[in-house]
Backbone as a ProteinNet text record, in pm:
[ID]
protein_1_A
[PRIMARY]
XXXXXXXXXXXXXXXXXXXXXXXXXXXXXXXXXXXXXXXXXXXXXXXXXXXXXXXXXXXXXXXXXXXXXXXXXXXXXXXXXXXXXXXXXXXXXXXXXXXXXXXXXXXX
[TERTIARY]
7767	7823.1	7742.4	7750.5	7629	7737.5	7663.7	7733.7	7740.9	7682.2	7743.2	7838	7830.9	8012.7	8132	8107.4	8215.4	8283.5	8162.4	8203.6	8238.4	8308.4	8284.5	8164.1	8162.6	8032.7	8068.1	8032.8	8040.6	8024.6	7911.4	7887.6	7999.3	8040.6	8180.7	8276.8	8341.8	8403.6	8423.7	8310.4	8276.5	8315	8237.9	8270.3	8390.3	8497.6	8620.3	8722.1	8685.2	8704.4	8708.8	8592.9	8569.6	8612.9	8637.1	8716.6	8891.9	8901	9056	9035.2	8973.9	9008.6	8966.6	8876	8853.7	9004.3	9086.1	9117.5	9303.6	9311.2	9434.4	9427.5	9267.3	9254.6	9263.7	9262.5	9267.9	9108.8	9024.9	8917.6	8866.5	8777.5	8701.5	8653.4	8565.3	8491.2	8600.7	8682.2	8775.7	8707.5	8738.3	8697.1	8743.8	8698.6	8788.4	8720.7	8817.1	8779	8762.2	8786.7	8758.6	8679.2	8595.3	8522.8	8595.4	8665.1	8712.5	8688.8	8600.5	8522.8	8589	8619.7	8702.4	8868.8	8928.9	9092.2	9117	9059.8	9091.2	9125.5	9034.2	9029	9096.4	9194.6	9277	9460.9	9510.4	9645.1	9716.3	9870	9949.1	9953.2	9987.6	9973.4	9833.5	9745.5	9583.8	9587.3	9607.3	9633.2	9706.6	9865.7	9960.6	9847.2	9872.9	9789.2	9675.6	9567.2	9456.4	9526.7	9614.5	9641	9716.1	9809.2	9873.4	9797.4	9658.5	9550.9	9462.7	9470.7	9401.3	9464	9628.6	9688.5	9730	9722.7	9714.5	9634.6	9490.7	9362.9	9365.7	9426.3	9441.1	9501.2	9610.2	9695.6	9824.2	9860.9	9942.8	10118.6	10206.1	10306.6	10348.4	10318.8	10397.9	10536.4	10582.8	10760.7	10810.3	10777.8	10837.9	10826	10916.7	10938.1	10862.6	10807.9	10675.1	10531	10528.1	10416.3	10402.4	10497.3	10510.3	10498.2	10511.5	10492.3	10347	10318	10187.2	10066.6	10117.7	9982.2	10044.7	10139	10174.5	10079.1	9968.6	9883.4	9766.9	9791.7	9711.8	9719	9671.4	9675.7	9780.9	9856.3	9970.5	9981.7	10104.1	10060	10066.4	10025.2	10001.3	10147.1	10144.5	10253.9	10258.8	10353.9	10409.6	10329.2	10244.4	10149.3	10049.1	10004.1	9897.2	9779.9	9835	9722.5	9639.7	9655.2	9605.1	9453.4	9456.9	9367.1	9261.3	9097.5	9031.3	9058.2	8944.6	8980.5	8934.2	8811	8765.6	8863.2	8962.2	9057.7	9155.9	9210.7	9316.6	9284.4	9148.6	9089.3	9081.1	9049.6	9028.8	9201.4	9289.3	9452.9	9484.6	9449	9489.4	9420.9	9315.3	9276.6	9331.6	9340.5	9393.8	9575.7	9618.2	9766.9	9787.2	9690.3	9648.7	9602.4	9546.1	9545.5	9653.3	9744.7	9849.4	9973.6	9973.5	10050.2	10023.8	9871.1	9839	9900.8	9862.5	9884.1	10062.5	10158.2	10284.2	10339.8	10238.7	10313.5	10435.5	10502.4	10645	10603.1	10541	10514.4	10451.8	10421.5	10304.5	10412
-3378.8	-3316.3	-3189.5	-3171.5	-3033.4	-2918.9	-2829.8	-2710.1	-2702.5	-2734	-2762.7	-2840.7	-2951.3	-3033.2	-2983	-2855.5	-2785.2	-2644.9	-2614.5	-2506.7	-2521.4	-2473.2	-2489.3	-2450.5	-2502.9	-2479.1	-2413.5	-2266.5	-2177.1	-2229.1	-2316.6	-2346.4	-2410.5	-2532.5	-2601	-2524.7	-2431.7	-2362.5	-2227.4	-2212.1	-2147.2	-2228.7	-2324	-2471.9	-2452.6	-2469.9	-2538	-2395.6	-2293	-2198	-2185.4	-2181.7	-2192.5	-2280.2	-2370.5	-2515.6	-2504.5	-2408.7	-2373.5	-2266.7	-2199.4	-2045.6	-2090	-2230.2	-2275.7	-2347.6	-2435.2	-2476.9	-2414	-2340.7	-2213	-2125.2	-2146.4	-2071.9	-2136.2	-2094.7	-2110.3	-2124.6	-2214.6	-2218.3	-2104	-2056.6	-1921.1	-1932.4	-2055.9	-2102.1	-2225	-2138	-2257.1	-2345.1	-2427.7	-2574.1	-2482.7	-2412.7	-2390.6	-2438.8	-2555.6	-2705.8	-2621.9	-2559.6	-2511.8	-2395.7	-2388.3	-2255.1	-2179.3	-2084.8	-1973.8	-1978	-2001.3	-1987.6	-2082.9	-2213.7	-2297.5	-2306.9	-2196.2	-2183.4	-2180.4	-2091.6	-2102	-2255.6	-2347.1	-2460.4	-2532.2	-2493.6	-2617.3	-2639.7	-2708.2	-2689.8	-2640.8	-2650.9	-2574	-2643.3	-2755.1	-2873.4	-2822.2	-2842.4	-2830.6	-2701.9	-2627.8	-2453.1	-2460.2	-2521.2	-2515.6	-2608.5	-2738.5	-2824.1	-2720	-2709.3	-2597.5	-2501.7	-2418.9	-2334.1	-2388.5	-2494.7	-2549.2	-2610.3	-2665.4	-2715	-2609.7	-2459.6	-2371.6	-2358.2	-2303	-2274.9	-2425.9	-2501.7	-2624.4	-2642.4	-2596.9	-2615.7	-2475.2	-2386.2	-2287.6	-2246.3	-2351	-2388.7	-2288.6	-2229.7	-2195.7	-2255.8	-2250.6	-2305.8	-2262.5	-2441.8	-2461	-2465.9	-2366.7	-2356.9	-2511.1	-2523.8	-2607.2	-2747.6	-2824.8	-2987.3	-3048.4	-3017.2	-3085.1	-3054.8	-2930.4	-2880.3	-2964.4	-2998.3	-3075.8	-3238.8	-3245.4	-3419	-3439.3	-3313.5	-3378.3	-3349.8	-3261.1	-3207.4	-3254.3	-3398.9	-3425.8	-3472.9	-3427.4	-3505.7	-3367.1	-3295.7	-3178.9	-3096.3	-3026.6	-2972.7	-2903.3	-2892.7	-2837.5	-2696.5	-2632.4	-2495.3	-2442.6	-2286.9	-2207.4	-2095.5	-2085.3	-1947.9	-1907.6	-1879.5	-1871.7	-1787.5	-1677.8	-1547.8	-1594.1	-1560.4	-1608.5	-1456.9	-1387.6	-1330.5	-1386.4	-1464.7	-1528.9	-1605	-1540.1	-1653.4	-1561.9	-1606.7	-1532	-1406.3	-1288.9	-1178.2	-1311.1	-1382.3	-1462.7	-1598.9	-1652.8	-1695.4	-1694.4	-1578.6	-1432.5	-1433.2	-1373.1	-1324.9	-1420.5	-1551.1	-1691.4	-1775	-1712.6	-1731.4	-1638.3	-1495.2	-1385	-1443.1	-1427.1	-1468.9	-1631.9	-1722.3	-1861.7	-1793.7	-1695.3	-1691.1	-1608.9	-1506.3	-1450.7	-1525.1	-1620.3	-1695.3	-1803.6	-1885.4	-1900.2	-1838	-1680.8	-1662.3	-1568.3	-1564.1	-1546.5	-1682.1	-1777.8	-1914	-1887.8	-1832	-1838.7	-2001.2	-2037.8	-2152.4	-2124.8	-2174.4	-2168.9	-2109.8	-2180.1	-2229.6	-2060.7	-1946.5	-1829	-1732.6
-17026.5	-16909.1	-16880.5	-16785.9	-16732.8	-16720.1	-16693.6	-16700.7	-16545.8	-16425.6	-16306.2	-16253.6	-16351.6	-16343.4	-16379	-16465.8	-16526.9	-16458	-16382.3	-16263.9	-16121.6	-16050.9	-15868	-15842.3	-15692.5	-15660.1	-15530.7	-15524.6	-15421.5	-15328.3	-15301.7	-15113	-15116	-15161.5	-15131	-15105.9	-15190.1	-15194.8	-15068	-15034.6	-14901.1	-14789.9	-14759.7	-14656.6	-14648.3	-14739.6	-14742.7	-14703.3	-14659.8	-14659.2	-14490.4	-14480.1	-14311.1	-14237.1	-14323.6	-14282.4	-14242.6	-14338.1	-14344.4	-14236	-14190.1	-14115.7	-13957	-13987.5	-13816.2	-13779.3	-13854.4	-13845.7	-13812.2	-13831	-13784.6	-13706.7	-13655	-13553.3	-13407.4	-13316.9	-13188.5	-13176.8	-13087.4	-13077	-13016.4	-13011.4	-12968.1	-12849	-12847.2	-12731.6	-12675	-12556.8	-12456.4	-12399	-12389.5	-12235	-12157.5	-12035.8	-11936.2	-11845.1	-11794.1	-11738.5	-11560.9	-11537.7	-11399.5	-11365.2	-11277.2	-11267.7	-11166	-11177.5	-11137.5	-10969.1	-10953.9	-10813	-10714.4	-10767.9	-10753.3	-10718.3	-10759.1	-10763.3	-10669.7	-10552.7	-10409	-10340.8	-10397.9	-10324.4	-10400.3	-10514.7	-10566.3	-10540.3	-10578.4	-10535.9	-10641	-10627.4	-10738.9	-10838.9	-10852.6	-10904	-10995.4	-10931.4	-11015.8	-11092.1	-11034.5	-11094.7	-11185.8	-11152.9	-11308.6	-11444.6	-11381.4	-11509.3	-11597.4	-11493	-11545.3	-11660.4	-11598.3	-11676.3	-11825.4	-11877	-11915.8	-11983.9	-11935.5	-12049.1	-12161.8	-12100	-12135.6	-12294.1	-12212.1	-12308.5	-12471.8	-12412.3	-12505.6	-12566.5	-12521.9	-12627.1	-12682.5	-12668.6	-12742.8	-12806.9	-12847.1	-12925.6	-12929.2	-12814.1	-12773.6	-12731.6	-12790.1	-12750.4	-12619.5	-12572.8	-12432.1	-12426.3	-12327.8	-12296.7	-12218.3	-12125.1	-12023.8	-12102.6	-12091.4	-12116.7	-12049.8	-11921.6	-11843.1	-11851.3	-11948.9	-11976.3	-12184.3	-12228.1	-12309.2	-12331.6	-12230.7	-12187.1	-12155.9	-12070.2	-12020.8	-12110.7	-12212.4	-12349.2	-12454.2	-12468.2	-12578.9	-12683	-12641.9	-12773.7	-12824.7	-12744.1	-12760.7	-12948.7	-13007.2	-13105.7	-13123.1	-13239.4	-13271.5	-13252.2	-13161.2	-13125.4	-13289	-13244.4	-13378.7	-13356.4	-13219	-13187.5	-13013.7	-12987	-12835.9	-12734.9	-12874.5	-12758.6	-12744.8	-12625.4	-12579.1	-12600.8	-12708.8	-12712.4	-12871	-12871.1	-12980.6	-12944.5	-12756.4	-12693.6	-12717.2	-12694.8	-12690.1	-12545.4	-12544.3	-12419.8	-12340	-12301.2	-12188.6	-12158.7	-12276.9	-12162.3	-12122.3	-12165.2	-12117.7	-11955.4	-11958.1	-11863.7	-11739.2	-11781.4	-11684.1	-11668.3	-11735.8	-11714.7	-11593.7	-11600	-11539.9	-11398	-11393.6	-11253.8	-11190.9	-11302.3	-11203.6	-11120.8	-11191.7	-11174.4	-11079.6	-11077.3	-10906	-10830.2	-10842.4	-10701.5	-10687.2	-10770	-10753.2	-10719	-10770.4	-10677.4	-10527.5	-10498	-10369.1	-10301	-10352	-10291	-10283.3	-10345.9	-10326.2	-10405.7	-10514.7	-10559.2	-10720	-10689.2	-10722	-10926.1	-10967.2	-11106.4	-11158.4	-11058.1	-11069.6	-11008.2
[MASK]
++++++++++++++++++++++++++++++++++++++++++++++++++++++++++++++++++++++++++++++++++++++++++++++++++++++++++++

């Protein structure tokens, strides 16, 4: 038996580490499936979903039973604040919800 079969082996041990700390985290780098530039020209409908996907890949717990149905397969939230999100899609929430509720839609 070697004396490397008998010890851990740091890189593993590292790996499995980062493995665990990606994996409780909220991703860093969002999909944010819409470019900003865009919100003007979408409906409420498109704006809620958008936003509702953000927060789902960011593993944010969704409130609404329709915001639950429609990300039922999404990653298990971690916790209800959404400051768990990165600042950039804080930042890309804040602006879709000003133009929803410029738009006056119900959901903003």
């Amino acid at each position: 038996m070697s004396s490397f079969s008998s010890r851990r082996n740091p890189v593993i041990l590292a790996g499995a580490g980062v493995a665990i700390l990606l994996a409780a985290l909220p991703a860093a780098a969002q999909s944010l499936s819409a470019n900003p530039s865009t919100f003007g020209a979408m409906t409420c409908q498109q704006l809620w979903y958008t936003e509702q996907e953000v927060l789902a890949e960011g593993r944010v717990c969704l409130r609404s039973e329709r915001a639950k149905r429609a990300f039922r397969r999404a990653p298990r939230c971690i916790s209800p604040d959404e400051d768990i999100l990165p600042k950039k899609a804080r930042d890309y929430l804040a602006r879709l919800r000003m133009v929803g509720r410029d738009k006056n839609c119900r959901e903003f």
